[in-house]
Tab-separated table of N, CA and C in Angstrom:
chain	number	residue	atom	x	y	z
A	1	UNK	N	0.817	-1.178	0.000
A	1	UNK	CA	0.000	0.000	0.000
A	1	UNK	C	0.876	1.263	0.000
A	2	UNK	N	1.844	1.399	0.692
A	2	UNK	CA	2.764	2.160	1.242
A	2	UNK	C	3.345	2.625	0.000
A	3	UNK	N	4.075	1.516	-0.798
A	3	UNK	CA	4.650	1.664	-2.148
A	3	UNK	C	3.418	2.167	-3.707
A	4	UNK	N	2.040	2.107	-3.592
A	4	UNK	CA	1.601	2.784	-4.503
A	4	UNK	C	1.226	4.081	-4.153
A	5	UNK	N	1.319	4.562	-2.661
A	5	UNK	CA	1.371	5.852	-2.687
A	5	UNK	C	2.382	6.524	-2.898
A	6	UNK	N	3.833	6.112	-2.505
A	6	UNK	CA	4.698	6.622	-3.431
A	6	UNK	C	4.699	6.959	-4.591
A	7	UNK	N	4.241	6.060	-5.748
A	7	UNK	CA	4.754	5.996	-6.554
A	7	UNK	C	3.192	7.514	-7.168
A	8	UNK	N	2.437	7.022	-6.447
A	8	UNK	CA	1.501	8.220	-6.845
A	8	UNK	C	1.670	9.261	-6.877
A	9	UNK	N	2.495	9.616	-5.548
A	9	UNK	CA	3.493	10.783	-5.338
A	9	UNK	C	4.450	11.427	-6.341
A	10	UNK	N	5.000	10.560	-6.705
A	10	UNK	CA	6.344	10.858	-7.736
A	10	UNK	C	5.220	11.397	-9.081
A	11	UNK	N	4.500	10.181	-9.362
A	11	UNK	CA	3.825	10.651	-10.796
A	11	UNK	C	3.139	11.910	-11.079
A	12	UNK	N	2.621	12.058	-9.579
A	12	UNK	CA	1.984	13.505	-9.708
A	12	UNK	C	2.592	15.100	-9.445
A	13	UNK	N	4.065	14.625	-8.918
A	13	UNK	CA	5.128	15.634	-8.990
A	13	UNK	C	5.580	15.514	-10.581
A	14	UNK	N	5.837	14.557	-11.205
A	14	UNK	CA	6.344	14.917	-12.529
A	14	UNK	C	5.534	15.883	-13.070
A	15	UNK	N	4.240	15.112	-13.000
A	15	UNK	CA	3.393	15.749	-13.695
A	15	UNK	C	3.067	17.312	-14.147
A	16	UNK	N	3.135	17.643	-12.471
A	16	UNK	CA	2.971	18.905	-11.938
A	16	UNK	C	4.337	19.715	-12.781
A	17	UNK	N	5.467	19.180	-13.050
A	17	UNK	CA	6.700	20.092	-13.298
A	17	UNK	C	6.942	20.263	-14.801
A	18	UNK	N	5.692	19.316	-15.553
A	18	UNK	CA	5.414	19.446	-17.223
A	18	UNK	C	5.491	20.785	-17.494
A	19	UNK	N	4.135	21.235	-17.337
A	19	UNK	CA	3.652	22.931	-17.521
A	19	UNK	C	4.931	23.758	-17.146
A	20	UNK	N	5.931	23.609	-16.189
A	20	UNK	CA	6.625	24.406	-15.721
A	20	UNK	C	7.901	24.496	-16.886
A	21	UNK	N	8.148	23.299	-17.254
A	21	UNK	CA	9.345	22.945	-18.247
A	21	UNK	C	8.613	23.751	-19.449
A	22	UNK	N	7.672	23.470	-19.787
A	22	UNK	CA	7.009	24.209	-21.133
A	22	UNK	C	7.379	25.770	-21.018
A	23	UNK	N	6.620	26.292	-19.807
A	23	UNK	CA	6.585	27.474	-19.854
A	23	UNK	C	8.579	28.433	-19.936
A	24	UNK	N	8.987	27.658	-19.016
A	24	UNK	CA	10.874	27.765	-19.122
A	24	UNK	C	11.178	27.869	-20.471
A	25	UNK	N	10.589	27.017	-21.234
A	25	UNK	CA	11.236	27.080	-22.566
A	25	UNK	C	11.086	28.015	-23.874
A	26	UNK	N	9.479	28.494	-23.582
A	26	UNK	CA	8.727	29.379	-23.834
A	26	UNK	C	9.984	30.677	-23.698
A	27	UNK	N	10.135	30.987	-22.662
A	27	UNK	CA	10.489	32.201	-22.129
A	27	UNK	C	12.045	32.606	-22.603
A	28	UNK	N	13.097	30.920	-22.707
A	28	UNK	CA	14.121	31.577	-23.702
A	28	UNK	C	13.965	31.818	-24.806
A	29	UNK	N	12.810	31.720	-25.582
A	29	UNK	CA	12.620	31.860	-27.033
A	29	UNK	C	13.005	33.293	-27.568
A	30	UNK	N	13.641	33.254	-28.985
A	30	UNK	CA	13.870	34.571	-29.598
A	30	UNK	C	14.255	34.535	-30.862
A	31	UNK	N	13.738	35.570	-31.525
A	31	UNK	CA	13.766	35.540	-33.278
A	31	UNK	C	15.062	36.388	-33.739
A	32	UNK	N	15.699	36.078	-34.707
A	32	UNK	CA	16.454	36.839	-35.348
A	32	UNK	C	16.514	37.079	-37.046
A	33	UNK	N	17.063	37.776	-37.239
A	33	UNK	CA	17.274	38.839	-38.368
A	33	UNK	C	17.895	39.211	-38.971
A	34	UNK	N	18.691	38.989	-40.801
A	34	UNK	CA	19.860	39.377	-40.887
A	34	UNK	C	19.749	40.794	-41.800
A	35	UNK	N	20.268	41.361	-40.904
A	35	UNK	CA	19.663	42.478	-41.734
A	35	UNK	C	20.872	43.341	-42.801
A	36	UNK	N	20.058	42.982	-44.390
A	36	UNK	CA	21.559	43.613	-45.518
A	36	UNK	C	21.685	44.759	-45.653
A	37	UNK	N	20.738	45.940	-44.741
A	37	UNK	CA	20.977	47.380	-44.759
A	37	UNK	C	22.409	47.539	-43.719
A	38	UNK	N	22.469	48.585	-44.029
A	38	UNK	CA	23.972	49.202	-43.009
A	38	UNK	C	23.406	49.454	-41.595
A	39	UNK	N	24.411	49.497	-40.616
A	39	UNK	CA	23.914	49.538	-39.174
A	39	UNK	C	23.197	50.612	-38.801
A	40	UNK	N	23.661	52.067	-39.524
A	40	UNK	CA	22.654	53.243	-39.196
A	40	UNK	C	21.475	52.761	-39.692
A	41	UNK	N	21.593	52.719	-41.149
A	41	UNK	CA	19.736	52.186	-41.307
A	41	UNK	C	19.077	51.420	-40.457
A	42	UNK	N	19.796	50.201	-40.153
A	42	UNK	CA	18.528	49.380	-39.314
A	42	UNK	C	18.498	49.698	-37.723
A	43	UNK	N	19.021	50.686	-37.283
A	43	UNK	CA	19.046	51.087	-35.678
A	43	UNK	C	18.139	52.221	-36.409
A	44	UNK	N	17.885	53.060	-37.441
A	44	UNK	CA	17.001	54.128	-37.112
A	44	UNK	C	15.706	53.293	-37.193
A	45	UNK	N	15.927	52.834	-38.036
A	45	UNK	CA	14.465	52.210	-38.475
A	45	UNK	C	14.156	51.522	-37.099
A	46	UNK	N	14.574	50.857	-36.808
A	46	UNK	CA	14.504	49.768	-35.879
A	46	UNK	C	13.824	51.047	-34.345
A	47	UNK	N	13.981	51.886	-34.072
A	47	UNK	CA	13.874	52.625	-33.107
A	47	UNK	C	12.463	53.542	-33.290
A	48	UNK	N	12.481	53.751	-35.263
A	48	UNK	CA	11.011	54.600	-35.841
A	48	UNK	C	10.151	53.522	-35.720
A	49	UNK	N	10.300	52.480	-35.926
A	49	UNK	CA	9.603	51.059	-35.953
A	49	UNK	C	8.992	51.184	-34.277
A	50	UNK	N	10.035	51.005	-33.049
A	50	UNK	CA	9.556	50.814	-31.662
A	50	UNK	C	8.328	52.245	-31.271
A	51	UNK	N	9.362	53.331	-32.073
A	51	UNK	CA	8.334	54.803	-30.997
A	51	UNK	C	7.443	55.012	-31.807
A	52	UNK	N	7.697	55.209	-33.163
A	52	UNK	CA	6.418	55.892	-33.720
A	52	UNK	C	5.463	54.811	-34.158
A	53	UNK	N	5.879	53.540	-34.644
A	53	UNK	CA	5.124	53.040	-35.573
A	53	UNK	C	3.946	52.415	-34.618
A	54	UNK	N	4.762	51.696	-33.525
A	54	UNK	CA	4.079	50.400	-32.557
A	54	UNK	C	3.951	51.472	-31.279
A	55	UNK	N	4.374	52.591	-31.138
A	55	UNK	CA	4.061	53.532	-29.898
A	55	UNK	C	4.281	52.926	-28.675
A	56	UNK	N	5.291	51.635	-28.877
A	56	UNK	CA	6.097	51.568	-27.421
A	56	UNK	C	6.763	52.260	-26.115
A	57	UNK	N	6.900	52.045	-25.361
A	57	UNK	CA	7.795	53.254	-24.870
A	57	UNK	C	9.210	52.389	-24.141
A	58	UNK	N	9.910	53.234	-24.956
A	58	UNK	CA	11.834	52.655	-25.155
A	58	UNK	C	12.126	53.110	-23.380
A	59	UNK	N	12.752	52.469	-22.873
A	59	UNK	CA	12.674	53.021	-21.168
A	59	UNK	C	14.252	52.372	-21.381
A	60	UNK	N	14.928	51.955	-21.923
A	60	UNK	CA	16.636	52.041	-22.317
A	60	UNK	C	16.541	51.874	-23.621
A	61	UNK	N	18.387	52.824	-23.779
A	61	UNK	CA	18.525	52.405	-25.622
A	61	UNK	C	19.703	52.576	-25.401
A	62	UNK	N	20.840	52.213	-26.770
A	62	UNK	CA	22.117	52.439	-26.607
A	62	UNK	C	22.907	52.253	-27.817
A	63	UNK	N	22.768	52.530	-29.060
A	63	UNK	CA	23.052	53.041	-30.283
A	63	UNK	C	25.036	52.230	-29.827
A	64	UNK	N	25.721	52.925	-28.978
A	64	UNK	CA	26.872	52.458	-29.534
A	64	UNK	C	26.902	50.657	-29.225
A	65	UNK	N	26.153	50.209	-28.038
A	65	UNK	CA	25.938	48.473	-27.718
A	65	UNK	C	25.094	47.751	-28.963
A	66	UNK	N	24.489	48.792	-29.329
A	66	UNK	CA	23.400	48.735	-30.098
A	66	UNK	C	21.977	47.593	-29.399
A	67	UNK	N	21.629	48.038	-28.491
A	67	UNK	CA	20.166	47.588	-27.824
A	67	UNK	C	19.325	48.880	-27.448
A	68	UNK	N	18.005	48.382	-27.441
A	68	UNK	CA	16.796	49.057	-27.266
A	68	UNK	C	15.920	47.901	-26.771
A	69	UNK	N	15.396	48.599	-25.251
A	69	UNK	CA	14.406	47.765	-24.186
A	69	UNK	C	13.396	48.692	-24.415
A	70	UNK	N	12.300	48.097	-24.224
A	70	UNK	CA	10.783	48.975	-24.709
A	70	UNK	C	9.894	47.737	-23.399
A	71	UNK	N	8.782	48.784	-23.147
A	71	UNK	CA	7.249	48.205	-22.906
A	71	UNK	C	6.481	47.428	-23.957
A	72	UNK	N	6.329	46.137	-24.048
A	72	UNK	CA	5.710	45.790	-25.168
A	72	UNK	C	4.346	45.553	-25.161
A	73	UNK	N	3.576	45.914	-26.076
A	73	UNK	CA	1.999	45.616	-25.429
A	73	UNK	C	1.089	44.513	-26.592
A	74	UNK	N	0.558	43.851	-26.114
A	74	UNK	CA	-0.408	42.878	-27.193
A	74	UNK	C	-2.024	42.943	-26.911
A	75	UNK	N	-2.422	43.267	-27.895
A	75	UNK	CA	-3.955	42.797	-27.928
A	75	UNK	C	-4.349	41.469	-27.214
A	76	UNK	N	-3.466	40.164	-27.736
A	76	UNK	CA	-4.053	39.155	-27.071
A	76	UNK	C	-3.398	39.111	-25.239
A	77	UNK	N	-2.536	40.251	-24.834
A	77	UNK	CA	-2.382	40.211	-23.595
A	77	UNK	C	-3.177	41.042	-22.454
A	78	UNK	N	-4.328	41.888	-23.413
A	78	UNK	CA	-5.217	42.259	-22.519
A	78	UNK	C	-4.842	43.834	-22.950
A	79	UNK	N	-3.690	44.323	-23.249
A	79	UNK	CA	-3.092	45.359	-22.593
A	79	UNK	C	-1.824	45.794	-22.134
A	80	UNK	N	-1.633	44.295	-21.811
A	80	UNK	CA	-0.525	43.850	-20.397
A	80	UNK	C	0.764	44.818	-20.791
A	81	UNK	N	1.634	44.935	-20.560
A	81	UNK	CA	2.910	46.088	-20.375
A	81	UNK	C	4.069	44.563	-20.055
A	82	UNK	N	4.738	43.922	-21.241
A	82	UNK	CA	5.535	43.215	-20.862
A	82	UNK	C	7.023	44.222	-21.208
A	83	UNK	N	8.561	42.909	-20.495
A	83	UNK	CA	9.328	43.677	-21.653
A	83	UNK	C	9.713	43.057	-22.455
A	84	UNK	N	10.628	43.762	-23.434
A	84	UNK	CA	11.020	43.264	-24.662
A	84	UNK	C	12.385	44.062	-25.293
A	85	UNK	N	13.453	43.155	-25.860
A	85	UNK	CA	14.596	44.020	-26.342
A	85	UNK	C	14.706	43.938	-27.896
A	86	UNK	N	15.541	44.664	-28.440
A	86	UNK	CA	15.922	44.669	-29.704
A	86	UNK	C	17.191	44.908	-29.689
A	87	UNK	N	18.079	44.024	-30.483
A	87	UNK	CA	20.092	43.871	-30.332
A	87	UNK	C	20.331	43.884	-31.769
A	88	UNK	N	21.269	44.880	-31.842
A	88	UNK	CA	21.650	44.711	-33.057
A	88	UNK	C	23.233	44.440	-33.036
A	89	UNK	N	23.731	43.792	-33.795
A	89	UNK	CA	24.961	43.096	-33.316
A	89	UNK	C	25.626	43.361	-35.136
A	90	UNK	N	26.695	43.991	-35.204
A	90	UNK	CA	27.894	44.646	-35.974
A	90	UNK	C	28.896	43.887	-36.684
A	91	UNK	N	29.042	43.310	-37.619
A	91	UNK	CA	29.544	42.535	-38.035
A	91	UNK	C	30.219	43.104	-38.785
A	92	UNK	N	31.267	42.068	-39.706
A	92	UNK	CA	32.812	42.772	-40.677
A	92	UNK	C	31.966	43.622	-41.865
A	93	UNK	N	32.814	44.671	-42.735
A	93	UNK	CA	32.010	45.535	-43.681
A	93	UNK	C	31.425	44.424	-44.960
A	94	UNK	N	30.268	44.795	-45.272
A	94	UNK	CA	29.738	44.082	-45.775
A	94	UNK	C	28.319	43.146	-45.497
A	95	UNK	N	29.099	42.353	-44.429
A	95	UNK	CA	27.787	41.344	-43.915
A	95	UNK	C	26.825	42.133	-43.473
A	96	UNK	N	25.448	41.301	-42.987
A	96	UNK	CA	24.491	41.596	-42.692
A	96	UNK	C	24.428	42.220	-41.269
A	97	UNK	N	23.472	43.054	-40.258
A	97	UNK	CA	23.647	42.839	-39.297
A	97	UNK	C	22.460	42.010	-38.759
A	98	UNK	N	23.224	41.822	-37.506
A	98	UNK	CA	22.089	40.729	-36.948
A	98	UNK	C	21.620	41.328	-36.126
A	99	UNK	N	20.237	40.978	-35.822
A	99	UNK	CA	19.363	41.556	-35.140
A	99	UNK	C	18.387	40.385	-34.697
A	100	UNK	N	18.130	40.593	-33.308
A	100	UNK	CA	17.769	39.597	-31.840
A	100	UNK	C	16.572	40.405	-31.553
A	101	UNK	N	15.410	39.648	-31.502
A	101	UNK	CA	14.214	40.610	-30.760
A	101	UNK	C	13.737	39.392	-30.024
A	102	UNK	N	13.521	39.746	-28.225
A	102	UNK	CA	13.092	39.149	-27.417
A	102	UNK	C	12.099	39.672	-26.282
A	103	UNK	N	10.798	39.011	-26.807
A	103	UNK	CA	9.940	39.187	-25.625
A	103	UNK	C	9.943	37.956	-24.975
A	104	UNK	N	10.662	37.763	-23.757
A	104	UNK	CA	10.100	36.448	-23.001
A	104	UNK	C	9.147	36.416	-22.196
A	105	UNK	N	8.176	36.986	-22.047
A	105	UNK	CA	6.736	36.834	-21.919
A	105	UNK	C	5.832	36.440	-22.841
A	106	UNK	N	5.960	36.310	-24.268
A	106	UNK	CA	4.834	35.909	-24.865
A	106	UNK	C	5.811	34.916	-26.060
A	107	UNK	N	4.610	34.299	-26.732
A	107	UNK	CA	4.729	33.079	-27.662
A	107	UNK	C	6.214	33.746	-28.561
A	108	UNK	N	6.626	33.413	-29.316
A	108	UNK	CA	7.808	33.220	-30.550
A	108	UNK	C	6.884	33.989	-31.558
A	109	UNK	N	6.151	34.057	-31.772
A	109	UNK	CA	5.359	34.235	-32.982
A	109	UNK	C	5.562	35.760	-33.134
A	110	UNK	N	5.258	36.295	-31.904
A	110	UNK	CA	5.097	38.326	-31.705
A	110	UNK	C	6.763	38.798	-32.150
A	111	UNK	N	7.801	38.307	-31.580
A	111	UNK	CA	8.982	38.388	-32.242
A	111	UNK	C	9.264	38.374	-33.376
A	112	UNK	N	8.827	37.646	-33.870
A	112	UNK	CA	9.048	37.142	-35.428
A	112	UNK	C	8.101	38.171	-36.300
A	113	UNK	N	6.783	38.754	-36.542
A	113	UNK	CA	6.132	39.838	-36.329
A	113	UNK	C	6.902	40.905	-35.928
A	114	UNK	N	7.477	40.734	-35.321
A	114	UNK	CA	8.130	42.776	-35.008
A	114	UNK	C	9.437	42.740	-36.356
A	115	UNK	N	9.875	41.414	-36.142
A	115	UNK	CA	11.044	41.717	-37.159
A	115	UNK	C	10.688	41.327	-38.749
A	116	UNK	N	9.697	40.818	-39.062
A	116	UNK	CA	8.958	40.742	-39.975
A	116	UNK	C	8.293	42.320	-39.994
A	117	UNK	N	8.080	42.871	-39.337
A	117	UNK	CA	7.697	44.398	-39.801
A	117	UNK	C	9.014	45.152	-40.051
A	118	UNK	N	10.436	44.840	-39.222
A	118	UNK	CA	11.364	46.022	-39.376
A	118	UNK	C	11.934	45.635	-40.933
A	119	UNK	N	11.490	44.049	-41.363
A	119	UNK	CA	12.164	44.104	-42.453
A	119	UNK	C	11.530	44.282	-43.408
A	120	UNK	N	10.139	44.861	-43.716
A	120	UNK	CA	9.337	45.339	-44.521
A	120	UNK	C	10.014	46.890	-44.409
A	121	UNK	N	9.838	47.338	-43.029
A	121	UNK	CA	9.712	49.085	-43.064
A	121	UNK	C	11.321	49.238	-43.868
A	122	UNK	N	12.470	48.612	-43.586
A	122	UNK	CA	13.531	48.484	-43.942
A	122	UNK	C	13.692	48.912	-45.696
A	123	UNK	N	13.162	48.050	-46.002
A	123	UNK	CA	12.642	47.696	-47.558
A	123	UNK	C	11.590	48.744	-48.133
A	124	UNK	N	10.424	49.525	-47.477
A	124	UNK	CA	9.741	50.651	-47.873
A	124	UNK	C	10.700	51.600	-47.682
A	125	UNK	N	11.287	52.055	-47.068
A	125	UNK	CA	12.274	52.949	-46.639
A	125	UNK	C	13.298	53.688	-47.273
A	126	UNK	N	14.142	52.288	-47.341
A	126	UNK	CA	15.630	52.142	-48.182
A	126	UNK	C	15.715	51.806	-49.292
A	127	UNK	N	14.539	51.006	-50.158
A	127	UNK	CA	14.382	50.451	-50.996
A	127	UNK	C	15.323	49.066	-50.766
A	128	UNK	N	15.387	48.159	-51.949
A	128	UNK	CA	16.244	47.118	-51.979
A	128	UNK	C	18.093	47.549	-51.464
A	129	UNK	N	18.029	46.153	-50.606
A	129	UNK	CA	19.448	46.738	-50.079
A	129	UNK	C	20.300	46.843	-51.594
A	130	UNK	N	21.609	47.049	-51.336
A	130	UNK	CA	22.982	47.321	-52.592
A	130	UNK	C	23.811	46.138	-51.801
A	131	UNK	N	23.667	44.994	-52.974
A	131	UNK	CA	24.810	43.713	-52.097
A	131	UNK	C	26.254	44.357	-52.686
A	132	UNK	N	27.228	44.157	-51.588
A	132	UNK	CA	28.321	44.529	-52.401
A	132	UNK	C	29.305	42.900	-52.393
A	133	UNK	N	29.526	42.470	-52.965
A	133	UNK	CA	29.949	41.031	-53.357
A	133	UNK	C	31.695	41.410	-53.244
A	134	UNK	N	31.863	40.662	-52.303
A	134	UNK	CA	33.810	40.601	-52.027
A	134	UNK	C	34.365	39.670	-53.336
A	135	UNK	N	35.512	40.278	-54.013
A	135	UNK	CA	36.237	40.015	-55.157
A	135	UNK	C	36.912	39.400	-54.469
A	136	UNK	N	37.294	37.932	-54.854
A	136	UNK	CA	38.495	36.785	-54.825
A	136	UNK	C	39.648	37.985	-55.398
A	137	UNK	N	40.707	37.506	-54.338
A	137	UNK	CA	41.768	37.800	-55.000
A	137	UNK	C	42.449	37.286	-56.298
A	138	UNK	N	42.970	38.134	-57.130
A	138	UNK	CA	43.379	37.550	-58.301
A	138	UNK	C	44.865	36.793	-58.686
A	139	UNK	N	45.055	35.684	-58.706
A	139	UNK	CA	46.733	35.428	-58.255
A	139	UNK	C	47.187	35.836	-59.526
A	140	UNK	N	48.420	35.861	-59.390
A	140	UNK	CA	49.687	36.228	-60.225
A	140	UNK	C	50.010	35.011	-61.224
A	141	UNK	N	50.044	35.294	-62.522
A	141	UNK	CA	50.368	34.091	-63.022
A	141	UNK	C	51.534	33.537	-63.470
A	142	UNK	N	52.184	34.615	-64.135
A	142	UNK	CA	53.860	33.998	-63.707
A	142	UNK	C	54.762	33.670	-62.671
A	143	UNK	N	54.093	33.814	-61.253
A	143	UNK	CA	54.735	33.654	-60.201
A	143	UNK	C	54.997	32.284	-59.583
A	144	UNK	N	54.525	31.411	-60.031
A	144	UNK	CA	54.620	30.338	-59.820
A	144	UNK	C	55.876	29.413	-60.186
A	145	UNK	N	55.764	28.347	-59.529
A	145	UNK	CA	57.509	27.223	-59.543
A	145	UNK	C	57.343	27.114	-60.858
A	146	UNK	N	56.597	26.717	-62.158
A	146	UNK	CA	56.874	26.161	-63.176
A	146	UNK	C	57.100	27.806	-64.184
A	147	UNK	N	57.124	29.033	-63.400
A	147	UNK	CA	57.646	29.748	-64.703
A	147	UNK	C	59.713	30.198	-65.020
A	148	UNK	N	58.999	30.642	-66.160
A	148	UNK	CA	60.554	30.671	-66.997
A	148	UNK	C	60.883	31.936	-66.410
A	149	UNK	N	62.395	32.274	-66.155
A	149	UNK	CA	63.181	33.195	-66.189
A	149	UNK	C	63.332	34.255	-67.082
């Protein structure tokens, strides 16, 4: 008797710690972004996008780290006032930058949505980015062991 209440015990502690693991996992979630405009473009945009467009309110920012923390608000949250960041991260001349948007209060989906809008407004904005394509170096052709003197 003794031993199926144990074991009732245990099953209904796992149980209980399901929802909790879900929700944990939920909460590291985060979308990213490669973005082929230059870093000024996508930090202005990215900031006209938070204040004017979505009327967040930015309560930190930091242009040279390149992050912006905002109040984020959802229809399906009532209202609610979560937070939420935006990282933009600087890479060699050329590449894209990357860009991190994280609300860990709500689903993956609202992330993906904010940066799915910065890369529309990006694109109304700037028009199509300008790829600039890195040239292979060109080797030397007489320089090699098999040429003549």
């Amino acid at each position: 008797m003794r031993s199926r209440f144990t074991l009732a015990l245990l099953v209904a502690g796992a149980l209980a710690l399901v929802p909790t693991a879900l929700i944990t996992r939920d909460a590291d979630a985060k979308a990213a972004y490669e973005s082929p405009y230059s870093y000024a473009q996508t930090w202005n945009a990215t900031l006209r996008l938070i204040v004017v467009d979505m009327a967040y309110k930015v309560t930190e920012k930091d242009n040279g780290s390149g992050y912006i923390l905002f109040e984020y608000k959802s229809v399906e949250s009532g209202g609610k006032v979560t937070p939420g960041s935006i990282e933009l991260i600087r890479s060699a001349d050329g590449d894209p930058i990357h860009v991190i948007a994280q609300l860990p209060a709500m689903p993956r989906y609202h992330e993906q949505v904010l940066l799915d809008a910065l890369a529309r407004k990006l694109r109304d904005e700037y028009g199509e980015p300008i790829v600039i394509k890195h040239r292979a170096p060109v080797e030397d052709a007489g320089a090699g062991d098999d040429a003549e003197p």
